[in-house]
CSV table of C-alpha atoms and ligand atoms in Angstrom, one decimal:
chain,number,residue,atom,x,y,z
A,27,MET,CA,41.8,-1.0,1.0
A,28,PHE,CA,38.6,-0.9,3.2
A,29,LEU,CA,36.0,1.4,1.9
A,30,ASN,CA,33.5,2.8,4.4
A,31,ARG,CA,30.9,3.7,1.6
A,32,LEU,CA,29.8,2.2,-1.6
A,33,LEU,CA,31.8,3.2,-4.6
A,34,LEU,CA,28.8,4.3,-6.8
A,35,CYS,CA,26.1,5.7,-4.8
A,36,PRO,CA,23.8,8.3,-6.6
A,37,GLU,CA,21.1,10.0,-4.5
A,38,PRO,CA,17.6,8.4,-4.4
A,39,TYR,CA,15.0,10.0,-6.7
A,40,LEU,CA,12.1,11.7,-4.9
A,41,ASP,CA,9.7,9.1,-5.8
A,42,GLU,CA,12.0,6.0,-5.4
A,43,SER,CA,11.1,2.9,-3.6
A,44,PHE,CA,13.5,1.9,-0.8
A,45,GLY,CA,14.0,-1.6,-1.9
A,46,GLY,CA,14.2,-0.5,-5.5
A,47,TYR,CA,17.1,1.9,-4.5
A,48,ILE,CA,19.0,-0.7,-2.9
A,49,LEU,CA,18.5,-3.0,-5.8
A,50,ARG,CA,19.7,-0.1,-8.2
A,51,LEU,CA,22.7,0.3,-6.0
A,52,THR,CA,23.3,-3.3,-6.2
A,53,SER,CA,23.7,-3.6,-9.9
A,54,LEU,CA,25.5,-0.4,-10.1
A,55,ASN,CA,28.3,-1.7,-7.7
A,56,PHE,CA,28.2,-5.1,-9.3
A,57,TYR,CA,27.0,-7.1,-6.3
A,58,ASP,CA,24.9,-10.2,-7.4
A,59,LYS,CA,22.3,-9.7,-4.5
A,60,PRO,CA,21.0,-6.8,-2.5
A,61,SER,CA,21.9,-8.8,0.7
A,62,TRP,CA,25.4,-7.7,0.2
A,63,ILE,CA,24.4,-3.9,0.9
A,64,TYR,CA,22.1,-4.8,3.9
A,65,LYS,CA,25.0,-6.8,5.2
A,66,LEU,CA,27.2,-3.7,5.2
A,67,GLY,CA,24.6,-2.0,7.4
A,68,ASN,CA,24.6,-5.0,9.7
A,69,GLU,CA,21.0,-5.4,8.8
A,70,SER,CA,21.2,-9.2,7.6
A,71,THR,CA,19.3,-10.7,10.5
A,72,GLN,CA,16.1,-8.9,9.2
A,73,ARG,CA,16.3,-10.5,5.5
A,74,LEU,CA,15.4,-7.3,4.2
A,75,GLU,CA,16.5,-8.4,0.7
A,76,PHE,CA,13.2,-10.2,0.3
A,77,ASN,CA,11.0,-7.5,1.8
A,78,PRO,CA,12.6,-4.2,2.8
A,79,TYR,CA,9.3,-2.9,4.1
A,80,SER,CA,9.6,-5.7,7.0
A,81,LEU,CA,12.3,-3.4,8.4
A,82,ASP,CA,11.8,-3.2,12.4
A,83,LEU,CA,13.0,0.1,13.3
A,84,ASN,CA,13.3,-1.1,17.0
A,85,LYS,CA,16.3,-3.3,16.2
A,86,THR,CA,18.1,-0.9,13.9
A,87,SER,CA,18.5,2.8,13.3
A,88,LEU,CA,19.8,2.5,9.9
A,89,GLU,CA,22.8,4.4,11.1
A,90,ILE,CA,25.6,2.3,9.5
A,91,LEU,CA,23.7,1.8,6.2
A,92,SER,CA,23.3,5.4,5.7
A,93,GLY,CA,26.9,6.0,6.2
A,94,TYR,CA,27.8,3.5,3.7
A,95,LEU,CA,25.1,5.1,1.3
A,96,HIS,CA,26.6,8.4,2.0
A,97,THR,CA,23.2,9.9,3.2
A,98,ASN,CA,21.7,10.6,6.4
A,99,LYS,CA,19.2,8.2,8.1
A,100,GLU,CA,16.3,10.5,8.2
A,101,LYS,CA,16.4,10.4,4.3
A,102,LEU,CA,16.2,6.7,4.5
A,103,TYR,CA,13.5,6.7,7.0
A,104,ALA,CA,11.5,9.1,4.7
A,105,MET,CA,11.9,6.5,1.9
A,106,LEU,CA,10.2,4.0,4.3
A,107,LEU,CA,7.2,6.4,4.5
A,108,PRO,CA,4.4,6.0,2.0
A,109,PHE,CA,4.6,9.6,0.7
A,110,LYS,CA,6.7,11.4,-2.3
A,111,GLY,CA,9.8,13.0,-1.3
A,112,PHE,CA,11.8,13.1,1.8
A,113,SER,CA,10.5,16.4,3.6
A,114,LYS,CA,7.5,14.4,5.0
A,115,TYR,CA,9.8,12.7,7.7
A,116,SER,CA,8.8,13.1,11.2
A,117,VAL,CA,8.8,10.9,14.2
A,118,ASP,CA,4.9,10.8,14.5
A,119,LEU,CA,4.5,9.6,11.0
A,120,MET,CA,7.2,7.1,11.4
A,121,PHE,CA,5.3,5.7,14.2
A,122,LYS,CA,2.1,5.7,12.4
A,123,TYR,CA,3.2,4.2,9.2
A,124,MET,CA,6.0,1.9,10.9
A,125,THR,CA,7.2,-0.8,8.6
A,126,ASN,CA,6.9,-4.4,9.7
A,127,SER,CA,6.5,-7.9,8.2
A,128,ARG,CA,2.7,-7.4,8.0
A,129,SER,CA,2.4,-3.6,7.3
A,130,PRO,CA,-1.0,-2.9,5.8
A,131,TYR,CA,0.5,-0.1,3.8
A,132,PHE,CA,3.2,-1.9,1.6
A,133,SER,CA,3.3,-4.7,-0.4
A,134,SER,CA,5.5,-7.4,0.6
A,135,ARG,CA,6.4,-8.3,-2.9
A,136,ASN,CA,8.0,-6.2,-5.7
A,137,ARG,CA,5.6,-5.0,-8.3
A,138,ILE,CA,6.8,-3.0,-11.3
A,139,CYS,CA,5.7,-1.3,-14.6
A,140,VAL,CA,8.3,-2.5,-17.1
A,141,GLU,CA,7.6,0.5,-19.5
A,142,CYS,CA,8.6,2.9,-16.7
A,143,ILE,CA,11.5,0.9,-16.0
A,144,LYS,CA,12.7,1.1,-19.7
A,145,GLU,CA,12.1,4.9,-19.5
A,146,TYR,CA,13.3,5.9,-16.0
A,147,GLY,CA,15.5,3.1,-14.8
A,148,PHE,CA,14.3,2.9,-11.2
A,149,ILE,CA,11.4,1.4,-9.2
A,150,LYS,CA,8.8,3.8,-8.1
A,151,LYS,CA,7.7,3.9,-4.6
A,152,TYR,CA,4.1,4.3,-5.2
A,153,TRP,CA,4.1,0.9,-6.8
A,154,ASP,CA,5.1,-0.5,-3.3
A,155,ILE,CA,1.9,0.9,-1.7
A,156,LYS,CA,-0.2,-2.1,-0.9
A,157,PHE,CA,-3.6,-1.0,-2.6
A,158,VAL,CA,-1.9,0.6,-5.7
A,159,SER,CA,-2.2,-1.9,-8.6
A,160,VAL,CA,-1.8,0.1,-12.0
A,161,CYS,CA,0.8,2.4,-13.4
A,162,VAL,CA,-1.0,5.7,-14.1
A,163,GLU,CA,1.4,6.9,-16.7
A,164,HIS,CA,1.1,3.8,-18.9
A,165,SER,CA,-2.4,2.7,-18.0
A,166,CYS,CA,-1.4,-0.9,-17.2
A,167,PHE,CA,-1.5,-3.4,-14.4
A,168,LEU,CA,1.7,-3.6,-12.3
A,169,MET,CA,3.6,-6.7,-13.1
A,170,GLU,CA,4.1,-8.8,-9.9
A,171,LYS,CA,5.1,-12.2,-11.4
A,172,CYS,CA,7.8,-13.1,-14.0
A,173,PRO,CA,6.0,-13.7,-17.2
A,174,PHE,CA,8.6,-16.4,-18.0
A,175,CYS,CA,9.1,-18.5,-14.9
A,176,LYS,CA,5.8,-17.4,-13.4
A,177,LYS,CA,7.3,-16.9,-9.9
A,178,TYR,CA,6.6,-13.7,-7.7
A,179,LEU,CA,9.2,-11.1,-8.6
A,180,ASP,CA,11.1,-10.5,-5.2
A,181,TYR,CA,13.5,-7.9,-4.4
A,182,SER,CA,16.4,-10.2,-3.8
A,183,ARG,CA,17.7,-10.3,-7.5
A,184,LYS,CA,20.5,-9.0,-9.5
A,185,SER,CA,19.1,-6.1,-11.1
A,186,ILE,CA,15.9,-4.0,-11.5
A,187,SER,CA,15.0,-5.4,-15.0
A,188,ILE,CA,16.3,-9.2,-14.8
A,189,CYS,CA,14.3,-11.8,-12.9
A,190,ASN,CA,16.2,-14.4,-10.9
A,191,CYS,CA,15.4,-17.0,-13.7
A,192,GLY,CA,17.5,-14.6,-16.1
A,193,PHE,CA,14.5,-13.3,-18.1
A,194,ASP,CA,14.8,-9.7,-19.1
A,195,LEU,CA,11.5,-8.1,-17.8
A,196,THR,CA,11.7,-5.2,-20.1
A,197,LYS,CA,11.3,-7.5,-23.1
A,198,TYR,CA,7.8,-8.4,-21.9
A,199,LYS,CA,5.3,-6.9,-24.4
A,200,GLY,CA,2.1,-8.0,-22.8
A,201,LYS,CA,-0.2,-5.3,-21.7
A,202,ARG,CA,-3.6,-5.6,-20.2
A,203,ASN,CA,-5.9,-2.9,-21.3
A,204,ILE,CA,-7.6,-1.5,-18.1
A,205,SER,CA,-10.9,0.5,-17.5
A,206,ASN,CA,-11.5,3.8,-16.0
A,207,LEU,CA,-12.8,2.0,-12.8
A,208,ASP,CA,-9.6,0.1,-12.4
A,209,PHE,CA,-7.7,3.3,-12.0
A,210,GLU,CA,-9.9,4.7,-9.3
A,211,ILE,CA,-8.2,3.1,-6.2
A,212,THR,CA,-4.8,3.9,-7.5
A,213,LYS,CA,-5.7,7.4,-8.0
A,214,LEU,CA,-7.1,7.7,-4.5
A,215,ILE,CA,-4.0,6.4,-3.0
A,216,ILE,CA,-1.5,8.3,-5.0
A,217,HIS,CA,-3.4,11.5,-4.4
A,218,SER,CA,-3.5,11.0,-0.7
A,219,CYS,CA,0.2,10.3,-0.6
A,220,GLY,CA,1.2,13.2,-2.6
A,221,PHE,CA,2.4,11.5,-5.8
A,222,LYS,CA,-0.1,13.1,-8.1
A,223,ALA,CA,-3.2,15.4,-7.4
A,224,TYR,CA,-6.4,14.1,-8.6
A,225,GLU,CA,-9.9,15.4,-7.8
A,226,ASN,CA,-13.1,13.4,-6.9
A,227,LYS,CA,-15.8,15.6,-5.1
A,228,GLY,CA,-17.9,12.6,-4.8
A,229,ASN,CA,-15.5,10.6,-2.6
A,230,PRO,CA,-14.9,11.9,0.9
A,231,LEU,CA,-11.8,9.7,1.3
A,232,TYR,CA,-10.1,12.1,-1.1
A,233,ASN,CA,-9.8,14.5,2.0
A,234,THR,CA,-8.4,12.1,4.3
A,235,ASN,CA,-5.1,10.3,5.2
A,236,LEU,CA,-3.8,7.0,3.8
A,237,ASP,CA,-4.3,5.3,7.2
A,238,GLU,CA,-8.1,6.3,7.3
A,239,ILE,CA,-8.5,5.1,3.7
A,240,VAL,CA,-7.0,1.7,4.3
A,241,ASP,CA,-8.8,0.8,7.4
A,242,SER,CA,-12.1,2.4,6.0
A,243,LEU,CA,-11.9,0.1,2.9
A,244,ILE,CA,-11.0,-2.9,4.9
A,245,ILE,CA,-13.9,-2.3,7.6
A,246,VAL,CA,-16.5,-1.7,4.8
A,247,SER,CA,-15.5,-4.7,3.0
A,248,ARG,CA,-15.8,-6.9,6.2
A,249,ILE,CA,-19.2,-5.3,7.1
A,250,PHE,CA,-20.9,-4.9,3.8
A,251,PHE,CA,-19.3,-7.3,1.3
A,252,THR,CA,-18.5,-11.0,1.6
A,253,ASN,CA,-15.6,-11.9,-0.4
A,254,LYS,CA,-13.7,-15.1,-1.5
A,255,PHE,CA,-10.6,-13.2,-1.3
A,256,SER,CA,-9.2,-11.6,2.1
A,257,PHE,CA,-6.8,-9.0,3.0
A,258,SER,CA,-4.0,-11.2,3.9
A,259,ILE,CA,-0.3,-10.8,2.8
A,260,LYS,CA,-0.7,-13.7,0.5
A,261,THR,CA,-3.4,-12.1,-1.5
A,262,ASN,CA,-2.1,-11.4,-5.0
A,263,LEU,CA,-2.5,-8.1,-6.8
A,264,THR,CA,-5.3,-9.2,-9.0
A,265,GLU,CA,-7.5,-10.5,-6.2
A,266,LEU,CA,-6.6,-7.5,-3.9
A,267,HIS,CA,-7.7,-5.1,-6.9
A,268,GLU,CA,-11.1,-7.0,-7.2
A,269,LEU,CA,-11.4,-7.1,-3.4
A,270,LEU,CA,-11.0,-3.3,-3.3
A,271,LYS,CA,-13.8,-2.4,-6.1
A,272,ASP,CA,-16.8,-2.9,-3.9
A,273,PRO,CA,-15.6,-1.1,-1.0
A,274,LEU,CA,-14.5,1.8,-3.1
A,275,HIS,CA,-17.8,2.0,-4.7
A,276,PHE,CA,-19.3,2.4,-1.4
A,277,PHE,CA,-17.5,5.6,-0.9
A,278,GLN,CA,-18.1,7.0,-4.4
A,279,ASN,CA,-21.2,9.3,-5.2
A,280,TRP,CA,-21.3,10.1,-1.6
A,281,PRO,CA,-23.4,9.6,0.3
A,282,ILE,CA,-25.8,8.0,-2.2
A,283,ASN,CA,-24.1,4.7,-2.7
A,284,CYS,CA,-23.3,4.4,1.0
A,285,ASN,CA,-27.0,4.9,2.0
A,286,TYR,CA,-27.8,2.2,-0.5
A,287,TYR,CA,-25.6,-0.3,1.1
A,288,PHE,CA,-26.7,0.6,4.6
A,289,ASN,CA,-30.5,0.2,3.8
A,290,ASP,CA,-29.7,-3.0,1.9
A,291,LYS,CA,-27.9,-4.5,4.7
A,292,TYR,CA,-29.6,-3.4,7.7
A,293,GLN,CA,-33.3,-3.1,6.3
A,294,ASN,CA,-33.4,-6.5,4.7
A,295,LYS,CA,-31.9,-8.3,7.9
A,296,MET,CA,-34.8,-7.1,10.1
A,297,SER,CA,-37.3,-8.9,8.0
A,298,ILE,CA,-35.4,-12.3,8.3
A,299,ASN,CA,-34.9,-12.5,11.9
A,300,ASN,CA,-37.2,-9.8,13.3
A,301,LYS,CA,-34.3,-8.4,15.3
A,302,ASN,CA,-34.4,-4.6,15.9
A,303,GLN,CA,-32.8,-2.9,13.1
A,304,ARG,CA,-31.0,-0.5,15.6
A,305,ASP,CA,-29.5,-3.4,17.3
A,306,ASP,CA,-27.9,-4.7,14.3
A,307,VAL,CA,-26.4,-1.2,13.4
A,308,LEU,CA,-25.2,-0.8,16.9
A,309,GLU,CA,-23.6,-4.2,17.0
A,310,ASP,CA,-21.4,-3.3,14.0
A,311,TYR,CA,-20.7,0.0,15.3
A,312,ASN,CA,-19.7,-1.1,18.7
A,313,TYR,CA,-17.5,-3.7,17.3
A,314,TYR,CA,-15.5,-1.3,15.0
A,315,PHE,CA,-15.7,1.9,16.9
A,316,LYS,CA,-16.1,1.2,20.6
A,317,GLY,CA,-14.2,-1.0,23.0
A,318,LEU,CA,-10.9,-2.3,22.2
A,319,ASN,CA,-11.3,-1.6,18.4
A,320,LYS,CA,-12.0,2.2,19.3
A,321,ILE,CA,-8.3,2.7,19.8
A,322,ARG,CA,-7.4,0.6,16.6
A,323,TYR,CA,-9.8,2.6,14.6
A,324,GLN,CA,-10.0,5.9,16.1
A,325,HIS,CA,-8.7,7.6,13.0
A,326,VAL,CA,-11.5,6.1,10.9
A,327,GLN,CA,-13.8,9.3,11.2
A,328,ILE,CA,-15.8,9.4,7.9
A,329,LEU,CA,-17.4,5.9,8.4
A,330,ARG,CA,-17.8,6.3,12.2
A,331,GLU,CA,-19.7,9.7,11.6
A,332,ARG,CA,-21.8,7.9,8.9
A,333,TYR,CA,-23.0,5.3,11.3
A,334,LEU,CA,-23.8,7.8,14.1
A,335,ASP,CA,-25.8,9.7,11.7
A,336,TYR,CA,-27.7,6.4,10.5
A,337,LEU,CA,-28.4,5.6,14.1
A,338,LYS,CA,-30.0,9.0,14.7
A,339,CYS,CA,-32.2,8.6,11.7
A,340,LEU,CA,-33.4,5.0,13.4
A,341,MET,CA,-34.2,7.0,16.8
B,421,LIG,ZN1,4.7,3.0,-16.3
B,422,LIG,ZN1,11.6,-15.4,-14.0
């Protein structure tokens, strides 16, 4: 008999990861790899079993897959947005946070908290958001490499809790203690995506959207901090975590820290090459907020306004 839906197909949880959901269905239905499920939906050409967030919605509507999963495609689309729940789905948001193989919003690798997996049995969506590095419930860094074979965990495995080498990830006892500072970036991200509310009156990024947060941190990192790591898709979670600490500090204690970095960068430079201080500030402002980049960074308002205020002070 030909079945047009999976035999066992529970609903996704409100805060469940898309790739994690397919992986959960994989083991529930006794498949050995999630690629079997993606094949049902004719999505095999996109190799989503390795990185579900590389999904190109121009090539598929997820119509067939949603039929097999006995759900509607809008629900699956909502799972591909970096927000909690399914109600946030809209065409505008899908366009803004469109998944692709170089998405700045999602990690291309699977990261997990083994304690949560033991407790809840599913992969949480907020772990998939690129700048998230800790589990706020268990105060630990997320795991992205198998402690036994040392390979990155990938979504293409048999079950949520078993690595492809056969190691049962839930047996792992090691837990790195983390400081309050380590939580900051994750708190900011999951607050802005509606997973959990936090308050931080001293950081203006708490009042804006994920796209502005991500690009503000990247721009500040490029302008004000020289780093040995970069925001490439190859950057591992520990490197990314370190990379984000300084740019986050820039926005904390607003605007005191930010003023310090502005003065440090632009005032010192003047004494070195005698160039007009205002020219230096304008050069960076124009690069990121005018010309072609103006379109790319038009949502980055807090930083742009800070630049304009600083320029006014130099008049
Ligand atoms: Zn956890
Ligand atoms: Zn392994």
